Amino acid sequence: MSDRAALLKGIRAWLVLFVVCLVLSGATAFPLVHELHWTEDVLRSLSVPQHLPALMDWIERVRRGLDTADADYPFLLYGTDWLAFAHLVIAVAFYGPYRDTVRNIWVVEFAMIACAGIIPLALVCGPIRGIPFWWSVIDMSFGVFGVIPLYVVRKKIKRLERLGPSASAVEGGVGETLGDGQAVALGVGGVDRVDEGAGEVAGGGDHRGVTGP
C-alpha cells in the first residue's frame, strides 16, 4: 500500500468514527424524556445515589423538568429536536472531506473551531441557566475529546497534500502524468488544467495542447 493510500485510509477511518459519534450524539437528543427515565432507573440499580448523591439529585431534577415540559409545555422539546437535527446535518457535511479530502479540509477546521467554542459556551451559559459547574466540565470535555480525532485528521490531510497530485485514480478523479512532468485531473466535469498551456507528449515527440472543459 502506497503512502497516499495509507494516509487516505487512516483519514477516512477517523472521519467515520467522528461521524458515528456525532450521529449518536444527535439521535439521542430526540427521546430525552424516555432516556432520562431509563438513566435514572439504571443509576438507582447501580447504587449511584449512595456514592454520588449530587449526580443523582441533578438527574432527578432534570427528569422532573422534562416531565413537566413534556406534559404541559411540549413545544419546548421542539428546540431539542432541532438540536438533534443540527447534529445530523453537520454529520452530512463530513462527506465532503471523505470524498475529496484535501479540497474539503475546511470542514475539519470548521469542526475544530466548533469544538473550541464549546468551552466558552459552557462557561458563560452554564451559570446563567443554573447548570452545576461540574456538569459544565462534562460538557466542555466533549469539545476537548472531539478535537482530538479532528486534529489527527487535519495533520494527516496536510501530509497527504504535501505528497502532491497522484498519477492514478485518487478521490474520485483520474490523474494523468504529462510528458513535461505536469499532471492533469480527469473528473466528472471533464479535464481540469493543472498548468495553463501544459502539453501531453504524443508519439514521435509531438505535443498536443490540453484544454479544459
XYZ file of C-alpha atoms in Angstrom:
213
model
C 0.000 0.000 0.000
C 1.392 3.403 -1.001
C 1.854 6.257 1.466
C -1.014 8.135 -0.162
C -3.384 5.176 0.059
C -2.422 4.507 3.685
C -2.967 8.150 4.633
C -6.311 8.284 2.869
C -7.447 5.086 4.569
C -6.493 6.451 8.000
C -8.198 9.787 7.342
C -11.423 8.124 6.299
C -11.381 5.786 9.295
C -11.079 8.734 11.697
C -13.793 10.627 9.822
C -16.172 7.669 10.054
C -15.517 7.394 13.801
C -16.215 11.091 14.319
C -19.387 10.997 12.220
C -20.711 7.952 14.100
C -20.206 9.758 17.433
C -21.833 12.901 16.028
C -24.858 10.979 14.760
C -25.279 9.148 18.073
C -24.999 12.418 19.967
C -27.714 13.935 17.790
C -30.040 10.952 17.600
C -30.120 10.559 21.382
C -31.423 14.119 21.724
C -34.805 13.099 20.295
C -36.105 10.741 23.060
C -34.870 12.819 26.009
C -37.825 12.145 28.307
C -37.622 8.373 27.950
C -33.820 8.457 28.193
C -33.893 10.318 31.486
C -36.319 7.813 32.998
C -34.153 4.946 31.788
C -30.968 6.646 33.044
C -32.475 7.262 36.464
C -33.547 3.616 36.774
C -30.088 2.381 35.764
C -28.313 4.708 38.207
C -30.540 3.565 41.056
C -29.879 -0.086 40.239
C -26.142 0.665 40.433
C -26.479 2.315 43.874
C -25.305 5.642 42.470
C -27.444 7.667 44.954
C -25.306 6.307 47.797
C -21.974 7.030 46.118
C -22.707 10.134 44.006
C -25.705 11.880 45.575
C -25.070 15.174 43.753
C -25.216 13.427 40.379
C -28.415 11.609 41.305
C -30.060 14.795 42.570
C -29.233 16.548 39.310
C -30.544 13.688 37.162
C -33.795 13.661 39.147
C -34.182 17.426 38.790
C -33.616 17.305 35.035
C -36.046 14.396 34.711
C -38.737 16.288 36.632
C -38.196 19.332 34.447
C -38.518 17.289 31.265
C -41.625 15.532 32.580
C -43.240 18.901 33.293
C -42.258 20.290 29.912
C -43.489 17.178 28.120
C -46.836 17.240 29.934
C -47.586 20.977 29.975
C -45.224 22.653 27.504
C -44.278 20.036 24.882
C -43.306 22.733 22.379
C -40.187 23.390 24.472
C -38.850 19.980 23.453
C -39.165 21.063 19.833
C -35.963 23.016 20.471
C -34.061 19.851 21.338
C -35.467 18.239 18.183
C -33.764 20.975 16.190
C -30.596 20.411 18.225
C -30.653 16.754 17.213
C -31.285 17.675 13.586
C -28.333 20.089 13.619
C -26.009 17.270 14.690
C -27.212 15.117 11.803
C -26.815 17.932 9.266
C -23.265 18.640 10.427
C -22.501 14.927 10.139
C -23.577 15.009 6.477
C -21.040 17.786 5.815
C -18.218 15.338 6.552
C -18.996 13.509 3.335
C -17.039 16.353 1.726
C -13.623 15.530 3.237
C -14.383 11.809 2.966
C -14.871 12.149 -0.801
C -12.394 14.930 -1.646
C -10.073 15.090 1.325
C -7.594 17.869 0.582
C -10.056 20.250 -1.039
C -12.552 19.970 1.824
C -10.145 20.252 4.747
C -12.112 23.358 5.731
C -14.915 21.107 7.057
C -12.477 19.579 9.543
C -11.171 23.011 10.534
C -14.734 24.277 10.970
C -15.463 21.373 13.315
C -12.301 22.126 15.313
C -13.471 25.716 15.781
C -16.880 24.427 16.886
C -15.219 22.160 19.466
C -13.216 25.095 20.808
C -16.409 27.146 21.050
C -17.970 24.606 23.403
C -15.735 25.764 26.258
C -16.743 29.458 26.401
C -20.366 28.495 25.749
C -20.414 26.163 28.763
C -18.566 28.646 30.978
C -20.849 31.570 30.103
C -24.259 29.994 29.563
C -23.914 27.254 32.178
C -24.113 29.564 35.218
C -26.835 31.650 33.577
C -29.004 28.550 33.100
C -28.306 27.155 36.565
C -26.079 24.304 35.394
C -23.726 22.916 38.090
C -20.096 23.668 37.337
C -19.100 20.005 37.387
C -21.729 19.331 34.703
C -20.336 22.203 32.628
C -16.944 20.498 32.879
C -18.528 17.355 31.423
C -19.970 19.460 28.605
C -16.575 21.021 27.931
C -14.985 17.579 27.760
C -16.959 16.924 24.564
C -15.061 19.761 22.937
C -11.715 18.545 24.259
C -12.193 14.924 23.228
C -13.914 15.897 19.991
C -10.991 17.961 18.756
C -8.515 15.074 19.154
C -9.646 12.994 16.152
C -10.128 16.186 14.146
C -6.558 17.260 14.876
C -5.284 13.846 13.798
C -7.320 14.063 10.586
C -6.100 17.577 9.773
C -2.490 16.555 10.339
C -2.899 13.574 8.018
C -4.599 15.713 5.358
C -1.676 18.152 5.419
C 0.706 15.229 4.912
C -1.453 14.000 2.044
C -1.367 17.463 0.500
C 2.440 17.571 0.650
C 2.636 14.326 -1.317
C 1.327 16.225 -4.330
C -1.050 15.082 -7.077
C -1.348 11.401 -7.835
C -0.926 9.834 -11.254
C -3.732 7.347 -10.671
C -7.355 7.446 -9.613
C -7.467 9.468 -6.418
C -10.516 10.674 -4.518
C -12.964 10.383 -7.397
C -10.704 11.731 -10.188
C -8.123 10.262 -12.553
C -4.632 11.752 -12.651
C -2.670 11.599 -15.920
C 1.036 12.360 -15.950
C 2.125 14.578 -18.799
C 5.372 14.464 -20.693
C 6.746 17.609 -19.092
C 6.140 16.349 -15.555
C 2.804 18.105 -15.130
C -0.376 16.299 -14.201
C -3.979 16.716 -15.197
C -7.026 15.517 -13.278
C -9.900 13.980 -15.160
C -13.024 14.403 -13.053
C -16.737 14.233 -13.548
C -16.836 17.639 -15.200
C -14.073 16.894 -17.723
C -10.401 17.849 -17.762
C -9.030 20.268 -15.176
C -5.828 22.031 -16.244
C -3.042 21.832 -13.702
C -0.912 24.277 -15.616
C -2.055 26.676 -18.335
C -0.645 25.529 -21.640
C 0.628 22.190 -20.311
C 1.352 19.737 -23.126
C 0.890 15.972 -23.379
C 3.659 14.046 -25.098
C 2.332 12.138 -28.092
C 4.060 9.533 -30.210
C 7.045 10.832 -32.124
C 7.711 13.700 -29.715
C 4.805 15.895 -30.848
C 2.918 17.911 -28.242
C -0.830 18.328 -28.074
C -2.409 21.162 -26.129
C -4.578 20.158 -23.172
C -7.564 22.391 -22.652
C -10.272 22.486 -20.037
C -13.993 21.953 -20.457
